[in-house]
């Protein structure tokens, strides 16, 4: 970790307002994107981010400088969002299990992946809540199944199976998108 | 395409993705931090005042501690009754026997009786050694007469065994 960042973190621990503002400005855009990913609306994302920042400054003493500061921040935001939607998510995990039928998309159909982030956003948003959360945590934010299981209070095997189903579901959605107006030129060739 | 490649593709699409939050959010966060900071300071101040007040009232004489409160004062001594001087001397049998030894030697026949009797020892009784002040106040002096009787083993109320040696002593001023 950079010495400058360490000094900044130490100043935040001492309650220095200037340092707190500096840390906020460095990471708020990245964290707002994370918050938007795990919430259903921009208003919820703002609420979650605000709560997360207060938690960050309150628990800064527990941060170990041997770990990634960005990863630590990201985790707090994700945890705050999950807590925000916990009741809804718990319901989703149990409701989703039989909801998605086997939609095995042929992975060879994705040899030429060429989707914009907006298209991916649109596809991921169609995932059932439980699948979508596990998929985003694992694939986009890089959490491991053990961490995901702890965060969502589910079994590790549940996390793995949800990820597997999410992949299939997403591939199916993307294949479907390719056939529709979103990608009219994809199959013309 | 393998799963890892699919995951990697999705991951890369979101790498470095940022969205600027509204400016009002920064003010809201900093406002909450400031309020929390002041609340902590006020809490610390209140705790300090409480501590000082507690210290002040703790040092002031408490009405409940006065003798007129009706509570019995705490006794600075042991609950067990202190045995009388001669009994205490008998309890510390080994020391007393040593002190009496020259006297007993001079008394001839009495010496044989003492030897024949079982020698009391510390291990023969669970009673502690008699208090020091009594030993200082009662100085061993030659007996004015023969031993009035043989040492007898008695049991006190607590169940402990005591060697009782009857003797007459002269106390010097």
CSV table of N, CA, C and O in Angstrom, one decimal, chain A residues 15 17 20-21 24-25 29 32-33 36-37 42 46 49-51 53-54 57 107-108 110 113-115 117 120-121 124 139-140 167 171, chain B residues 1-11 13-15 17-23 25-30 32-34 36-37 40:
chain,number,residue,atom,x,y,z
A,15,UNK,N,-9.6,11.3,13.0
A,15,UNK,CA,-10.8,12.2,12.9
A,15,UNK,C,-10.6,13.5,12.2
A,15,UNK,O,-11.4,14.4,12.3
A,17,UNK,N,-10.9,16.0,9.5
A,17,UNK,CA,-12.0,16.2,8.5
A,17,UNK,C,-11.4,16.3,7.0
A,17,UNK,O,-12.0,15.7,6.1
A,20,UNK,N,-10.7,12.9,5.7
A,20,UNK,CA,-12.0,12.2,5.5
A,20,UNK,C,-12.5,12.6,4.1
A,20,UNK,O,-13.0,11.8,3.3
A,21,UNK,N,-12.5,13.9,3.9
A,21,UNK,CA,-13.0,14.4,2.6
A,21,UNK,C,-12.2,13.9,1.4
A,21,UNK,O,-12.7,13.5,0.4
A,24,UNK,N,-13.0,10.3,0.8
A,24,UNK,CA,-14.3,10.3,0.1
A,24,UNK,C,-14.2,10.6,-1.4
A,24,UNK,O,-14.8,9.9,-2.2
A,25,UNK,N,-13.5,11.6,-1.7
A,25,UNK,CA,-13.4,12.1,-3.1
A,25,UNK,C,-12.7,11.1,-3.9
A,25,UNK,O,-13.0,10.9,-5.1
A,29,UNK,N,-16.8,7.6,-6.3
A,29,UNK,CA,-17.4,7.3,-7.6
A,29,UNK,C,-17.3,5.8,-7.8
A,29,UNK,O,-18.3,5.2,-8.3
A,32,UNK,N,-19.9,4.3,-5.5
A,32,UNK,CA,-21.3,4.6,-6.0
A,32,UNK,C,-21.7,3.6,-7.1
A,32,UNK,O,-22.9,3.1,-7.1
A,33,UNK,N,-20.8,3.3,-7.9
A,33,UNK,CA,-21.1,2.3,-9.0
A,33,UNK,C,-21.4,0.9,-8.3
A,33,UNK,O,-22.3,0.2,-8.8
A,36,UNK,N,-24.8,1.1,-6.8
A,36,UNK,CA,-25.9,1.1,-7.8
A,36,UNK,C,-26.1,-0.4,-8.3
A,36,UNK,O,-27.2,-0.8,-8.6
A,37,UNK,N,-25.0,-1.2,-8.3
A,37,UNK,CA,-25.1,-2.5,-8.8
A,37,UNK,C,-26.0,-3.4,-7.9
A,37,UNK,O,-26.6,-4.4,-8.3
A,42,UNK,N,-31.6,4.5,-7.8
A,42,UNK,CA,-30.6,5.5,-7.5
A,42,UNK,C,-30.7,6.0,-6.1
A,42,UNK,O,-29.7,6.3,-5.4
A,46,UNK,N,-27.9,5.8,-3.1
A,46,UNK,CA,-27.4,7.0,-2.4
A,46,UNK,C,-27.5,6.7,-0.9
A,46,UNK,O,-26.6,7.0,-0.1
A,49,UNK,N,-24.9,4.2,0.1
A,49,UNK,CA,-23.6,4.7,0.1
A,49,UNK,C,-23.3,5.6,1.3
A,49,UNK,O,-22.3,5.6,1.9
A,50,UNK,N,-24.3,6.4,1.6
A,50,UNK,CA,-24.2,7.3,2.8
A,50,UNK,C,-24.0,6.5,4.1
A,50,UNK,O,-23.1,6.7,4.9
A,51,UNK,N,-24.8,5.4,4.3
A,51,UNK,CA,-24.6,4.6,5.4
A,51,UNK,C,-23.3,3.9,5.4
A,51,UNK,O,-22.6,3.7,6.5
A,53,UNK,N,-20.5,4.9,4.1
A,53,UNK,CA,-19.4,5.8,4.4
A,53,UNK,C,-19.3,6.1,5.9
A,53,UNK,O,-18.2,6.1,6.5
A,54,UNK,N,-20.4,6.2,6.6
A,54,UNK,CA,-20.4,6.4,8.0
A,54,UNK,C,-19.8,5.1,8.7
A,54,UNK,O,-19.0,5.2,9.6
A,57,UNK,N,-15.9,5.1,8.2
A,57,UNK,CA,-15.1,6.0,9.1
A,57,UNK,C,-15.2,5.5,10.5
A,57,UNK,O,-14.3,5.6,11.3
A,107,UNK,N,-22.0,-22.5,-24.9
A,107,UNK,CA,-20.9,-21.5,-24.7
A,107,UNK,C,-20.2,-21.2,-26.0
A,107,UNK,O,-19.6,-20.1,-26.1
A,108,UNK,N,-20.3,-22.1,-27.0
A,108,UNK,CA,-19.6,-21.8,-28.2
A,108,UNK,C,-20.3,-20.6,-29.0
A,108,UNK,O,-19.7,-20.0,-29.8
A,110,UNK,N,-20.8,-18.0,-27.7
A,110,UNK,CA,-20.2,-16.7,-27.2
A,110,UNK,C,-18.7,-16.6,-27.5
A,110,UNK,O,-18.0,-16.1,-26.7
A,113,UNK,N,-17.8,-12.5,-28.0
A,113,UNK,CA,-18.5,-11.7,-27.0
A,113,UNK,C,-18.3,-10.2,-27.4
A,113,UNK,O,-17.2,-9.8,-27.4
A,114,UNK,N,-19.4,-9.5,-27.6
A,114,UNK,CA,-19.2,-8.1,-28.0
A,114,UNK,C,-20.5,-7.4,-27.5
A,114,UNK,O,-21.3,-7.0,-28.3
A,115,UNK,N,-20.5,-7.2,-26.2
A,115,UNK,CA,-21.6,-6.5,-25.6
A,115,UNK,C,-21.1,-5.2,-24.9
A,115,UNK,O,-20.0,-5.3,-24.3
A,117,UNK,N,-21.4,-2.4,-21.9
A,117,UNK,CA,-21.7,-2.5,-20.5
A,117,UNK,C,-23.2,-2.3,-20.3
A,117,UNK,O,-23.8,-2.9,-19.4
A,120,UNK,N,-24.9,-5.4,-21.0
A,120,UNK,CA,-24.7,-6.4,-19.9
A,120,UNK,C,-25.5,-6.0,-18.7
A,120,UNK,O,-26.1,-6.9,-18.0
A,121,UNK,N,-25.6,-4.7,-18.4
A,121,UNK,CA,-26.4,-4.2,-17.3
A,121,UNK,C,-27.8,-4.7,-17.5
A,121,UNK,O,-28.5,-5.2,-16.5
A,124,UNK,N,-28.0,-8.5,-16.9
A,124,UNK,CA,-27.8,-8.9,-15.5
A,124,UNK,C,-29.0,-8.5,-14.7
A,124,UNK,O,-29.4,-9.3,-13.8
A,139,UNK,N,-18.4,-12.7,-10.0
A,139,UNK,CA,-17.8,-12.4,-11.3
A,139,UNK,C,-17.3,-10.9,-11.3
A,139,UNK,O,-16.2,-10.7,-11.8
A,140,UNK,N,-18.1,-10.0,-10.9
A,140,UNK,CA,-17.8,-8.6,-11.1
A,140,UNK,C,-16.9,-8.1,-10.0
A,140,UNK,O,-15.9,-7.4,-10.2
A,167,UNK,N,-25.0,-18.1,-14.5
A,167,UNK,CA,-24.3,-18.1,-15.8
A,167,UNK,C,-25.2,-18.6,-16.9
A,167,UNK,O,-25.2,-18.0,-18.0
A,171,UNK,N,-26.4,-16.3,-20.0
A,171,UNK,CA,-26.0,-16.7,-21.4
A,171,UNK,C,-27.3,-16.8,-22.3
A,171,UNK,O,-27.3,-16.4,-23.4
B,1,UNK,N,-15.9,-21.5,-25.7
B,1,UNK,CA,-15.4,-20.6,-24.7
B,1,UNK,C,-15.6,-21.2,-23.3
B,1,UNK,O,-16.6,-21.9,-23.1
B,2,UNK,N,-14.6,-21.0,-22.5
B,2,UNK,CA,-14.7,-21.6,-21.2
B,2,UNK,C,-15.3,-20.6,-20.2
B,2,UNK,O,-15.4,-19.4,-20.5
B,3,UNK,N,-15.8,-21.2,-19.1
B,3,UNK,CA,-16.5,-20.3,-18.1
B,3,UNK,C,-15.6,-19.2,-17.6
B,3,UNK,O,-16.0,-18.1,-17.4
B,4,UNK,N,-14.3,-19.5,-17.4
B,4,UNK,CA,-13.4,-18.5,-16.9
B,4,UNK,C,-13.3,-17.3,-17.9
B,4,UNK,O,-13.3,-16.2,-17.4
B,5,UNK,N,-13.3,-17.6,-19.1
B,5,UNK,CA,-13.2,-16.6,-20.1
B,5,UNK,C,-14.5,-15.7,-20.1
B,5,UNK,O,-14.5,-14.5,-20.3
B,6,UNK,N,-15.6,-16.4,-20.0
B,6,UNK,CA,-16.9,-15.7,-19.9
B,6,UNK,C,-16.9,-14.8,-18.7
B,6,UNK,O,-17.3,-13.6,-18.8
B,7,UNK,N,-16.5,-15.3,-17.6
B,7,UNK,CA,-16.5,-14.5,-16.3
B,7,UNK,C,-15.5,-13.3,-16.5
B,7,UNK,O,-15.8,-12.2,-16.1
B,8,UNK,N,-14.4,-13.7,-17.1
B,8,UNK,CA,-13.4,-12.6,-17.3
B,8,UNK,C,-13.9,-11.5,-18.1
B,8,UNK,O,-13.6,-10.3,-17.9
B,9,UNK,N,-14.6,-11.9,-19.2
B,9,UNK,CA,-15.2,-10.9,-20.1
B,9,UNK,C,-16.1,-9.9,-19.3
B,9,UNK,O,-16.0,-8.7,-19.5
B,10,UNK,N,-17.0,-10.5,-18.6
B,10,UNK,CA,-18.0,-9.7,-17.8
B,10,UNK,C,-17.2,-8.8,-16.8
B,10,UNK,O,-17.5,-7.6,-16.7
B,11,UNK,N,-16.2,-9.4,-16.1
B,11,UNK,CA,-15.5,-8.7,-15.1
B,11,UNK,C,-14.8,-7.5,-15.7
B,11,UNK,O,-14.8,-6.4,-15.2
B,13,UNK,N,-15.6,-5.8,-18.3
B,13,UNK,CA,-16.5,-4.8,-18.7
B,13,UNK,C,-16.8,-3.8,-17.6
B,13,UNK,O,-17.1,-2.6,-17.8
B,14,UNK,N,-16.7,-4.3,-16.4
B,14,UNK,CA,-17.0,-3.5,-15.2
B,14,UNK,C,-15.8,-2.9,-14.5
B,14,UNK,O,-15.9,-2.2,-13.5
B,15,UNK,N,-14.6,-3.3,-15.0
B,15,UNK,CA,-13.4,-2.9,-14.4
B,15,UNK,C,-13.2,-1.3,-14.6
B,15,UNK,O,-13.3,-0.8,-15.7
B,17,UNK,N,-15.2,0.9,-13.7
B,17,UNK,CA,-16.5,1.5,-13.9
B,17,UNK,C,-16.8,2.4,-12.7
B,17,UNK,O,-16.8,1.9,-11.5
B,18,UNK,N,-17.1,3.7,-12.9
B,18,UNK,CA,-17.4,4.6,-11.8
B,18,UNK,C,-18.6,5.5,-12.2
B,18,UNK,O,-18.8,5.8,-13.3
B,19,UNK,N,-19.3,5.9,-11.2
B,19,UNK,CA,-20.4,6.8,-11.3
B,19,UNK,C,-20.3,7.9,-10.2
B,19,UNK,O,-20.2,7.6,-9.1
B,20,UNK,N,-20.3,9.1,-10.7
B,20,UNK,CA,-20.1,10.2,-9.7
B,20,UNK,C,-21.4,10.4,-8.9
B,20,UNK,O,-22.5,10.6,-9.5
B,21,UNK,N,-21.3,10.3,-7.6
B,21,UNK,CA,-22.5,10.5,-6.8
B,21,UNK,C,-22.9,12.0,-6.7
B,21,UNK,O,-22.0,12.8,-7.0
B,22,UNK,N,-24.1,12.3,-6.4
B,22,UNK,CA,-24.5,13.7,-6.2
B,22,UNK,C,-23.6,14.4,-5.2
B,22,UNK,O,-23.3,13.8,-4.2
B,23,UNK,N,-23.4,15.7,-5.4
B,23,UNK,CA,-22.6,16.5,-4.5
B,23,UNK,C,-23.2,16.6,-3.1
B,23,UNK,O,-22.5,16.7,-2.1
B,25,UNK,N,-24.5,14.4,-1.5
B,25,UNK,CA,-24.2,13.2,-0.7
B,25,UNK,C,-22.9,13.4,0.2
B,25,UNK,O,-22.9,12.9,1.3
B,26,UNK,N,-22.0,14.1,-0.4
B,26,UNK,CA,-20.7,14.4,0.4
B,26,UNK,C,-21.1,15.2,1.6
B,26,UNK,O,-20.6,14.9,2.7
B,27,UNK,N,-21.9,16.2,1.4
B,27,UNK,CA,-22.3,17.1,2.5
B,27,UNK,C,-23.1,16.3,3.6
B,27,UNK,O,-22.9,16.5,4.8
B,28,UNK,N,-23.9,15.4,3.1
B,28,UNK,CA,-24.7,14.6,4.0
B,28,UNK,C,-23.8,13.6,4.9
B,28,UNK,O,-23.9,13.5,6.1
B,29,UNK,N,-22.8,13.0,4.2
B,29,UNK,CA,-21.9,12.1,4.9
B,29,UNK,C,-21.1,12.9,5.9
B,29,UNK,O,-20.9,12.5,7.1
B,30,UNK,N,-20.5,14.0,5.5
B,30,UNK,CA,-19.6,14.8,6.4
B,30,UNK,C,-20.5,15.4,7.5
B,30,UNK,O,-20.0,15.5,8.7
B,32,UNK,N,-23.1,14.0,8.9
B,32,UNK,CA,-23.3,12.9,9.9
B,32,UNK,C,-22.0,12.6,10.7
B,32,UNK,O,-22.1,12.3,11.9
B,33,UNK,N,-20.9,12.7,10.0
B,33,UNK,CA,-19.6,12.4,10.8
B,33,UNK,C,-19.4,13.5,11.8
B,33,UNK,O,-19.0,13.2,12.9
B,34,UNK,N,-19.7,14.8,11.5
B,34,UNK,CA,-19.5,15.9,12.4
B,34,UNK,C,-20.4,15.7,13.6
B,34,UNK,O,-20.0,15.9,14.7
B,36,UNK,N,-21.7,13.0,14.7
B,36,UNK,CA,-21.2,11.9,15.5
B,36,UNK,C,-20.0,12.3,16.4
B,36,UNK,O,-19.9,11.9,17.5
B,37,UNK,N,-19.1,13.1,15.8
B,37,UNK,CA,-18.0,13.6,16.5
B,37,UNK,C,-18.4,14.4,17.7
B,37,UNK,O,-17.9,14.2,18.8
B,40,UNK,N,-19.9,12.4,20.4
B,40,UNK,CA,-18.9,11.7,21.2
B,40,UNK,C,-18.2,12.6,22.2
B,40,UNK,O,-18.0,12.2,23.4
